[in-house]
PDB file of C-alpha atoms and ligand atoms in Angstrom:
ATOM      1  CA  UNK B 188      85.011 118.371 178.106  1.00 42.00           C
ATOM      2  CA  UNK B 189      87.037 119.693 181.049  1.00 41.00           C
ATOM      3  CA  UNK B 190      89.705 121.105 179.273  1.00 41.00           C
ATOM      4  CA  UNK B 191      92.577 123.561 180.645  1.00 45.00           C
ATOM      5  CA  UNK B 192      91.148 125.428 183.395  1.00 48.00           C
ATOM      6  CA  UNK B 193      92.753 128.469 185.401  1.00 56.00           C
ATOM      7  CA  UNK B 194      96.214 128.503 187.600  1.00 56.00           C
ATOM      8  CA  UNK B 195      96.236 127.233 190.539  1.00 63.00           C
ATOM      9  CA  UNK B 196      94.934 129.428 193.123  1.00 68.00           C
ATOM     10  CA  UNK B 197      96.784 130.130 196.262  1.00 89.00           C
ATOM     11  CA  UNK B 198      94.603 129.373 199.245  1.00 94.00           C
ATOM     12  CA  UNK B 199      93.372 126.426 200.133  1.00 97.00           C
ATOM     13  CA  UNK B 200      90.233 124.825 199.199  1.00 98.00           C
ATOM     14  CA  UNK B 201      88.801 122.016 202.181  1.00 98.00           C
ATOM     15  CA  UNK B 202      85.627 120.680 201.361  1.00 98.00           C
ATOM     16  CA  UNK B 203      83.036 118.885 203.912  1.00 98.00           C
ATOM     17  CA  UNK B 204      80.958 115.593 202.511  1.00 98.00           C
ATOM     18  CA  UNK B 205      78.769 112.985 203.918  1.00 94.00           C
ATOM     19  CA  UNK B 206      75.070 111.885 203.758  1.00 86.00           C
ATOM     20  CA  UNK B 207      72.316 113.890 204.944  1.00 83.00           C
ATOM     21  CA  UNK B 208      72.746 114.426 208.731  1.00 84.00           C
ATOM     22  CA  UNK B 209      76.058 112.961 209.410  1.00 89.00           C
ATOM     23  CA  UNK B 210      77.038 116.345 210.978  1.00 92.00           C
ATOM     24  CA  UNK B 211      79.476 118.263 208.453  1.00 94.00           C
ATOM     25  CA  UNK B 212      78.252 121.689 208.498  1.00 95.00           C
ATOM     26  CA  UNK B 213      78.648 121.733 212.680  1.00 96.00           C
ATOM     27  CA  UNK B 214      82.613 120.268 211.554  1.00 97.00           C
ATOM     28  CA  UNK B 215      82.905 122.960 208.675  1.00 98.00           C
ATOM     29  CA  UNK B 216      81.817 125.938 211.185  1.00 97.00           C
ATOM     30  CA  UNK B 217      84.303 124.151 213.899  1.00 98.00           C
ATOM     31  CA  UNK B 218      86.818 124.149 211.801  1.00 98.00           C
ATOM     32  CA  UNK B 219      86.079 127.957 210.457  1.00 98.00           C
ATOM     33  CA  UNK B 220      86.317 128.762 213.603  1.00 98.00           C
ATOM     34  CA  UNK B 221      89.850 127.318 214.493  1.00 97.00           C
ATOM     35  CA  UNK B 222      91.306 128.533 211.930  1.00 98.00           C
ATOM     36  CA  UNK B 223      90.370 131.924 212.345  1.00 98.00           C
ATOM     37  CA  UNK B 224      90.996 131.587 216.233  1.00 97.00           C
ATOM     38  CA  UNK B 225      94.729 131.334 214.783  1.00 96.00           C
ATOM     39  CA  UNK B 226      94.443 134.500 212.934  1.00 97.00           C
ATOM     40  CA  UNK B 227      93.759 132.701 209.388  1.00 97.00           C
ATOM     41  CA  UNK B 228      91.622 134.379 206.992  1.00 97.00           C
ATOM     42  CA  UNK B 229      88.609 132.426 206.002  1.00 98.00           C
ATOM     43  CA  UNK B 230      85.803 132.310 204.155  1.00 98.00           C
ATOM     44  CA  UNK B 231      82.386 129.858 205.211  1.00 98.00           C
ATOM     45  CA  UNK B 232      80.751 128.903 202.104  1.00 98.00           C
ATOM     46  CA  UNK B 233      78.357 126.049 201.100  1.00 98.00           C
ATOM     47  CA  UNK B 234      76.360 124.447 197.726  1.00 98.00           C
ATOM     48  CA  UNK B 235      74.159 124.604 196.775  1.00 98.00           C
ATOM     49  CA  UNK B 236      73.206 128.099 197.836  1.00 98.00           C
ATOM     50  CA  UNK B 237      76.461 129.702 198.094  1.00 98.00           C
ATOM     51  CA  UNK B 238      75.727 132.965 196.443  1.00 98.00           C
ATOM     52  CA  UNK B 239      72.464 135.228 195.831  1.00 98.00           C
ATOM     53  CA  UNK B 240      71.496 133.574 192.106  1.00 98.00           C
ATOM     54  CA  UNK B 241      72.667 130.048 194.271  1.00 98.00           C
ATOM     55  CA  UNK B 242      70.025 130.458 197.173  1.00 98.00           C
ATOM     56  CA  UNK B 243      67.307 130.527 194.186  1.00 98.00           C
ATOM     57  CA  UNK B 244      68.605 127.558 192.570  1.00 98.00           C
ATOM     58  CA  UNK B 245      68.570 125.377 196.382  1.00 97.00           C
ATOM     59  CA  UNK B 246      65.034 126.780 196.882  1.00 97.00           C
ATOM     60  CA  UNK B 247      64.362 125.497 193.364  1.00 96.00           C
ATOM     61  CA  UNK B 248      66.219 121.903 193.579  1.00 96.00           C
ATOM     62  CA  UNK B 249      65.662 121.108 197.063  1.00 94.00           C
ATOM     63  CA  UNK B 250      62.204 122.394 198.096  1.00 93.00           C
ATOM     64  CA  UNK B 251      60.208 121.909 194.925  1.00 93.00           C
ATOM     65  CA  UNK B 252      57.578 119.299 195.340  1.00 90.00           C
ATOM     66  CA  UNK B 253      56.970 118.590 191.823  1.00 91.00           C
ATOM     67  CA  UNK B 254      59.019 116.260 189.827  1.00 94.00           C
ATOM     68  CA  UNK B 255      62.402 117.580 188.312  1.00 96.00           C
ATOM     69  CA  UNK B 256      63.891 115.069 186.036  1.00 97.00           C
ATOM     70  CA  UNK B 257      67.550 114.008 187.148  1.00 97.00           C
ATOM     71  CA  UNK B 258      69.313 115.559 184.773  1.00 98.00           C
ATOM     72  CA  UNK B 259      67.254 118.703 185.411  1.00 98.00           C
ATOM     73  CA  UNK B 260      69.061 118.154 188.265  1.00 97.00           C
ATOM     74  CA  UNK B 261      71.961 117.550 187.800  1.00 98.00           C
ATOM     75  CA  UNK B 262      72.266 120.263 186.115  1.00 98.00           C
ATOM     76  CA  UNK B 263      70.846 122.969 188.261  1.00 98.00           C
ATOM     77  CA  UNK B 264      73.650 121.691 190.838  1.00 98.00           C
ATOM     78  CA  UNK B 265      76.353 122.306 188.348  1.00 98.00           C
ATOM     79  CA  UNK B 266      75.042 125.782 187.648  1.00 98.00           C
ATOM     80  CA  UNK B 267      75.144 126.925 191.111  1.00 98.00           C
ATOM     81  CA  UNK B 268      78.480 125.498 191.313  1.00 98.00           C
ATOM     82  CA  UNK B 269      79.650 127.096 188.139  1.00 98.00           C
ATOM     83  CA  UNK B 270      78.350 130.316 189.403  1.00 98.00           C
ATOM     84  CA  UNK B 271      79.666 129.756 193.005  1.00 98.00           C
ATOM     85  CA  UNK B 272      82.962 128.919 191.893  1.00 98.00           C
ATOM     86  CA  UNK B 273      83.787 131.666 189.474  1.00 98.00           C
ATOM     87  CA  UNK B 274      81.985 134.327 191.496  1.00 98.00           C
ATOM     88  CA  UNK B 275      83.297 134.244 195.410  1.00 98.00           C
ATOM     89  CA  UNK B 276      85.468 130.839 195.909  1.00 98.00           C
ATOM     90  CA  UNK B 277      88.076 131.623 192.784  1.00 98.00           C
ATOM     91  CA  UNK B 278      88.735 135.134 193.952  1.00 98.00           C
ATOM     92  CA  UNK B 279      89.165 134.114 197.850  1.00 98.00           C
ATOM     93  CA  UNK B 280      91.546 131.545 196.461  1.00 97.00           C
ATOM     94  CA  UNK B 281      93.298 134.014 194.438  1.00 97.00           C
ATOM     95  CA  UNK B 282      93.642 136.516 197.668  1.00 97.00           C
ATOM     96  CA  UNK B 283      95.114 133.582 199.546  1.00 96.00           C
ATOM     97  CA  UNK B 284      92.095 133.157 201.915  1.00 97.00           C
ATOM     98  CA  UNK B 285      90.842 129.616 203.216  1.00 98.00           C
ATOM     99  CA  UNK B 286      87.866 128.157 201.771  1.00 98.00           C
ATOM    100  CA  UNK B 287      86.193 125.715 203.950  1.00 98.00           C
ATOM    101  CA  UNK B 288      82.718 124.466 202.128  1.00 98.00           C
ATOM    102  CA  UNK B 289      80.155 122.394 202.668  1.00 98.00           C
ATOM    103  CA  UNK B 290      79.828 119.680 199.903  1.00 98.00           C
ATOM    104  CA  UNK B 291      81.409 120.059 196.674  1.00 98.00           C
ATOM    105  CA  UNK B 292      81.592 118.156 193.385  1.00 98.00           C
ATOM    106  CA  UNK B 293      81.810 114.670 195.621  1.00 98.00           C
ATOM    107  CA  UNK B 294      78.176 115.537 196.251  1.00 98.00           C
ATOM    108  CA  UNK B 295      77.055 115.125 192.732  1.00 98.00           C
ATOM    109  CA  UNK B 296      78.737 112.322 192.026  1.00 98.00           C
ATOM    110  CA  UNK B 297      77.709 110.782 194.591  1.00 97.00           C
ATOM    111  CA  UNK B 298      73.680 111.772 194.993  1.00 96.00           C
ATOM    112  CA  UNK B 299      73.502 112.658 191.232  1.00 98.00           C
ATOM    113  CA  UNK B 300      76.173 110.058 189.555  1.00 98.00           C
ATOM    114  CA  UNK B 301      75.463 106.679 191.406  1.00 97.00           C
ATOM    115  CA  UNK B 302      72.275 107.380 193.486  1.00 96.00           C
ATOM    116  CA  UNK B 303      70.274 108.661 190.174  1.00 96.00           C
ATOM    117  CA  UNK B 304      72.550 106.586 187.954  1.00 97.00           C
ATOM    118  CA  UNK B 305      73.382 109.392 185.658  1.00 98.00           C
ATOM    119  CA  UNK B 306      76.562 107.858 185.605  1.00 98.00           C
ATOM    120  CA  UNK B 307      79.803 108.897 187.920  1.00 98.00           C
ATOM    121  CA  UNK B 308      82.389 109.717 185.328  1.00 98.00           C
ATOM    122  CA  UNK B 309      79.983 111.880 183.509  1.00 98.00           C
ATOM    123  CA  UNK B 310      78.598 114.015 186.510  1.00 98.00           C
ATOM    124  CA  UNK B 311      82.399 114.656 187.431  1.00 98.00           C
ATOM    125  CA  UNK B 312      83.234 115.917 184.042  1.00 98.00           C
ATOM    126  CA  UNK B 313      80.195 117.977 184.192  1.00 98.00           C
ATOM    127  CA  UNK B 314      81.258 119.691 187.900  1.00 98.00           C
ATOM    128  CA  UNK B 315      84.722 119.954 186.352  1.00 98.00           C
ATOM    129  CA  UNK B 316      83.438 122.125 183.399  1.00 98.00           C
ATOM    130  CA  UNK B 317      81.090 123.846 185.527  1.00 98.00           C
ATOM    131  CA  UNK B 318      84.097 124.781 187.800  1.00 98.00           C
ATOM    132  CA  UNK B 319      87.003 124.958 185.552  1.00 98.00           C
ATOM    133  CA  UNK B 320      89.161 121.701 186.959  1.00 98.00           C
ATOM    134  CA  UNK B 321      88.849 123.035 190.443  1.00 98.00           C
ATOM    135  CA  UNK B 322      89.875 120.015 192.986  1.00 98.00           C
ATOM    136  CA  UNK B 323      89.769 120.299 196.873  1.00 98.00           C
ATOM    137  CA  UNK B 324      93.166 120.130 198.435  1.00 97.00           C
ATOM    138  CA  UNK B 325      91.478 118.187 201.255  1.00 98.00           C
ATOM    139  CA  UNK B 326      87.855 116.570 201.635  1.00 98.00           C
ATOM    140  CA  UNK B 327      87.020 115.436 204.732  1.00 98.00           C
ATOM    141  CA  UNK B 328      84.086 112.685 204.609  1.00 98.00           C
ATOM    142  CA  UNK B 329      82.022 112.233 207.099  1.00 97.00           C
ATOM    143  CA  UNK B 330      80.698 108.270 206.954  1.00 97.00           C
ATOM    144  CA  UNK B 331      77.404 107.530 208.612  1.00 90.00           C
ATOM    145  CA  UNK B 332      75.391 104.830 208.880  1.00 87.00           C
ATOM    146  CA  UNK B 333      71.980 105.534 207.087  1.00 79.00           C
ATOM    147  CA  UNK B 334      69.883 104.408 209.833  1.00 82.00           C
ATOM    148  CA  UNK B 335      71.581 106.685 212.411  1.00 81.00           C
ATOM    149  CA  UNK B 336      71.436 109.055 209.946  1.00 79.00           C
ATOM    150  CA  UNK B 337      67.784 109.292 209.783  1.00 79.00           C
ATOM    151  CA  UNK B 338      67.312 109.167 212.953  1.00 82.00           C
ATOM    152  CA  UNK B 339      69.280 112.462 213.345  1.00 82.00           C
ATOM    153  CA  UNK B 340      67.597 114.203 210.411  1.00 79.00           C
ATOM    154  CA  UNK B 341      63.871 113.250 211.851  1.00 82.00           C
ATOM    155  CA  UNK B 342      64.803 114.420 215.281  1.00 81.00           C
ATOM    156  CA  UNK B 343      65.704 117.805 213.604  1.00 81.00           C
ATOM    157  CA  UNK B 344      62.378 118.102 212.368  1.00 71.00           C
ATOM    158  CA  UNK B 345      63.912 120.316 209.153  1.00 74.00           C
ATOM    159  CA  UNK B 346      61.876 121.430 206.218  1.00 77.00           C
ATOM    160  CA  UNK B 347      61.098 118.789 203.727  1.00 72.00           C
ATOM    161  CA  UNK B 348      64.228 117.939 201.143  1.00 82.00           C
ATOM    162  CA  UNK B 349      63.364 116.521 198.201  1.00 82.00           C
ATOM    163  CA  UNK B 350      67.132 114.534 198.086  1.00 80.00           C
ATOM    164  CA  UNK B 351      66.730 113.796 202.051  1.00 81.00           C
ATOM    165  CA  UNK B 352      63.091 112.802 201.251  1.00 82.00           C
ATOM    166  CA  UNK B 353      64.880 109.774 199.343  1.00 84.00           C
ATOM    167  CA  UNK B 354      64.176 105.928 200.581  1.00 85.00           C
ATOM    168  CA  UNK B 355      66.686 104.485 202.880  1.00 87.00           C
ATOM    169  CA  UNK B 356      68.204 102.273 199.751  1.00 90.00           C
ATOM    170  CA  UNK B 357      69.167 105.567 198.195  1.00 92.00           C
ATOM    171  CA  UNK B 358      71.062 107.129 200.886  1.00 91.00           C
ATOM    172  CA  UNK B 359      72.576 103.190 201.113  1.00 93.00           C
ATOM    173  CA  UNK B 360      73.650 104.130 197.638  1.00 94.00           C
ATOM    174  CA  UNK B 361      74.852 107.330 197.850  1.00 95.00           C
ATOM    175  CA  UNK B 362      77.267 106.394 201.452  1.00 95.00           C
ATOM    176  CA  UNK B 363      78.946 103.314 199.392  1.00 96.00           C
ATOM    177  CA  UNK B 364      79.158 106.087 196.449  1.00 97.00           C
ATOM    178  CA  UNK B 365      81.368 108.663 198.917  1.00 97.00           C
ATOM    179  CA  UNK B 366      83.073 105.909 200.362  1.00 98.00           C
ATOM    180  CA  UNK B 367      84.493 104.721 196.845  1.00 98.00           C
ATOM    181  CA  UNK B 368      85.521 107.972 195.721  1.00 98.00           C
ATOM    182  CA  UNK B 369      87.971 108.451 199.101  1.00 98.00           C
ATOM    183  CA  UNK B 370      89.279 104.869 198.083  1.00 98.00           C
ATOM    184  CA  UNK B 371      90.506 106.246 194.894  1.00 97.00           C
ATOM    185  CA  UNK B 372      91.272 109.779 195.820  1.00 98.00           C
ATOM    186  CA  UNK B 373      93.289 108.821 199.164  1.00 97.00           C
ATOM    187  CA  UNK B 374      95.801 111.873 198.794  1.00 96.00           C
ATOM    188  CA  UNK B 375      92.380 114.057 199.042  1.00 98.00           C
ATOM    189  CA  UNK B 376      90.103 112.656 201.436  1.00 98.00           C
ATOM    190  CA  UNK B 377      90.319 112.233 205.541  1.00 98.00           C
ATOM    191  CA  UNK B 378      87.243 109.732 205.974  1.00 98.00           C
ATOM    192  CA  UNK B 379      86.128 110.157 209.817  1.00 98.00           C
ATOM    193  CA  UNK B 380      83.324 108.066 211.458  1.00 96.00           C
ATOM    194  CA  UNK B 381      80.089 110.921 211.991  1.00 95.00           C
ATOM    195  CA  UNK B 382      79.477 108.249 215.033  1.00 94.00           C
ATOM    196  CA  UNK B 383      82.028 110.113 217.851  1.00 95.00           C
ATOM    197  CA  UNK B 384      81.795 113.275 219.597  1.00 95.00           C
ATOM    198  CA  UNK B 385      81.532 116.594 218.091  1.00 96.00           C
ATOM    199  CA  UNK B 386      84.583 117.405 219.752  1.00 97.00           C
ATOM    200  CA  UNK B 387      87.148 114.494 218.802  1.00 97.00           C
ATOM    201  CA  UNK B 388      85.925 115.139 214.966  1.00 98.00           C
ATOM    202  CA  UNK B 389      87.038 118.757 215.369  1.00 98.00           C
ATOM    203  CA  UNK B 390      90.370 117.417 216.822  1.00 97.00           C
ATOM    204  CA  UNK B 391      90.928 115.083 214.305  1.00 98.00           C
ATOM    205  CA  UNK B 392      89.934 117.413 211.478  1.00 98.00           C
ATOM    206  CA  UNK B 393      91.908 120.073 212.924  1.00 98.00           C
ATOM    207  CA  UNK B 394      94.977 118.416 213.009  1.00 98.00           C
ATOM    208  CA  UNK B 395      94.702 117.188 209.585  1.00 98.00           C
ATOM    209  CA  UNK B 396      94.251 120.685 208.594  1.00 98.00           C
ATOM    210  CA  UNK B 397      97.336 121.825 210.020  1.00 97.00           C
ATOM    211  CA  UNK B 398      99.286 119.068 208.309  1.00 96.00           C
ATOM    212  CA  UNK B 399      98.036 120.362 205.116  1.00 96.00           C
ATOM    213  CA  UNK B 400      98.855 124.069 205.813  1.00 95.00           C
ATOM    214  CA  UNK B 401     102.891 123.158 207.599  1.00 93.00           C
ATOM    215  CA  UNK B 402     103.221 120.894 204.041  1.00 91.00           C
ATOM    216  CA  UNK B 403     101.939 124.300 202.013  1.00 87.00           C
ATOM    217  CA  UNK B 404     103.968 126.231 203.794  1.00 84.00           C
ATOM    218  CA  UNK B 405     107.877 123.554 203.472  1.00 83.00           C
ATOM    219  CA  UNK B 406     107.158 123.871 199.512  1.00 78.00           C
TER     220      UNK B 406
HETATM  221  P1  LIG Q 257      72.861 120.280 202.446  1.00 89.87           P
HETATM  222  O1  LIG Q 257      72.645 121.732 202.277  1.00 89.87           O
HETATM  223  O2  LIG Q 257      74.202 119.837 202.836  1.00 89.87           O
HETATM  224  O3  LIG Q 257      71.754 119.746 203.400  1.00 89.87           O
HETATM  225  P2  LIG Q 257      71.937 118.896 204.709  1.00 89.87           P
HETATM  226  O4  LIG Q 257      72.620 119.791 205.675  1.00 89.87           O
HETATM  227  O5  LIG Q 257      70.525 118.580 205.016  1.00 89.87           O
HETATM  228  O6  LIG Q 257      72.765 117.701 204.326  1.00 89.87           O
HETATM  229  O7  LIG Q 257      72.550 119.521 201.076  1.00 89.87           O
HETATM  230  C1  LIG Q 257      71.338 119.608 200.512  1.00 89.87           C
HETATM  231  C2  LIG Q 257      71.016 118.395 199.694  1.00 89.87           C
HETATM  232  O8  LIG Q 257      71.511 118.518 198.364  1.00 89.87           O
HETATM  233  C3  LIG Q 257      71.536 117.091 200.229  1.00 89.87           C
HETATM  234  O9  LIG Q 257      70.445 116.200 200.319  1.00 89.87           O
HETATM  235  C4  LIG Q 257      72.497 116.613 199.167  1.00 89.87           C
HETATM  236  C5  LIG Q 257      72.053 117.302 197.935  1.00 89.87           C
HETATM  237  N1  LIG Q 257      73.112 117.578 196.934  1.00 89.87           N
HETATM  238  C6  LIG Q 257      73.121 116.843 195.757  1.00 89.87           C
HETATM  239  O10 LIG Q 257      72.297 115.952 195.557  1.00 89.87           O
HETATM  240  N2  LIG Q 257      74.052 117.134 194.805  1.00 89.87           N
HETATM  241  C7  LIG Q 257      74.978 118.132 194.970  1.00 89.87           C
HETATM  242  O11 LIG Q 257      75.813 118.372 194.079  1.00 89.87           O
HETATM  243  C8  LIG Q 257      74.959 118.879 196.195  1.00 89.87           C
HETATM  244  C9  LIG Q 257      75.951 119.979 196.417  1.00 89.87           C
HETATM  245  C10 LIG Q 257      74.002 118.574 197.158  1.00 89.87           C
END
């Protein structure tokens, strides 16, 4: 299904994962931020909701309070990937830029794959063909405990989430799910604990970062 996709691109792609409310989009703006404090070019980006025809699809997938069946789902987060991906991360890749995103195709294997048990193999292949065979160069996990997770989301007091609206077994599911997938992928993941400070996460994500780029830059 996947197929041949395009060259690869020149930037670099770093993508943020994790459960609901272990913290990752405060890390992906930190790290924005750094990197563009050292004169790098980058672009902010997240899924779902990424792009105008994106925002429409989130509304649709996460705020709906029908039913949607899961491979409605799954299926409406591979379009607004497919759309994302062609549309504004390709070309920023192409011009060089750094792409720093929050959740990727990890996300749907995880919450779609094994926590709806459409099946993890499948719901890659699918985010592959949506995105033709783009990879991150670096995911950064961030592993939280479900119960401290919850706590955090309820003390936000955010809108309702249909995928956050999930029992506690589910988001048990999905953090064993993420946690497999940097087990087999160990190249492309830095797993962090969500449990310390803000501030040594940013470190410790920052540095990794700069690993990466020194590496790009010795080939
Ligand atoms: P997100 O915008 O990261 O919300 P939060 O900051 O509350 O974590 O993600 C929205 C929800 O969408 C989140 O519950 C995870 C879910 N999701 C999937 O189920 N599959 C996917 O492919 C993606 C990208 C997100």
């Amino acid at each position: 299904m996947s197929g041949q996709g395009p060259q690869s691109p020149r930037g670099l792609f770093i993508t943020f994962e994790g459960g609901d409310g272990s913290g990752k989009s405060t890390q992906a703006s930190a790290l924005a931020e750094r990197l563009r404090a050292a004169g790098r070019e980058v672009l902010l980006t997240r899924e779902p909701g990424g792009t105008e025809v994106g925002l429409e699809i989130r509304e649709l997938v996460l705020h709906h309070t029908g039913d949607i069946a899961s491979r409605a789902e799954a299926l409406l987060y591979a379009a607004d990937r497919a759309h994302h991906i062609a549309t504004v991360v390709r070309p920023a890749l192409d011009a060089g830029t750094i792409v720093v995103q929050d959740r990727y195709l990890d996300s749907s294997v995880a919450y779609q794959g094994v926590g709806r048990a459409l099946g993890a193999a499948e719901i890659r292949e699918l985010s592959l063909w949506a995105s033709e065979n783009l990879l991150p160069d670096l995911t950064v996990l961030l592993d939280i405990d479900e119960t401290e997770a919850r706590q955090r989301i309820d003390a936000a007091h955010k809108r309702f989430d249909r995928l956050e609206a999930q029992g506690s077994e589910f988001h048990a599911t999905v953090r064993t799910a993420f946690l497999a997938l940097a087990e087999v992928e160990r190249d492309r993941f830095l797993v962090v604990d969500a449990a310390a400070s803000a501030d040594q996460l940013a470190v410790e994500i920052g540095d990794r970062v700069d690993e990466l780029i020194r590496a790009r830059q010795a080939r």
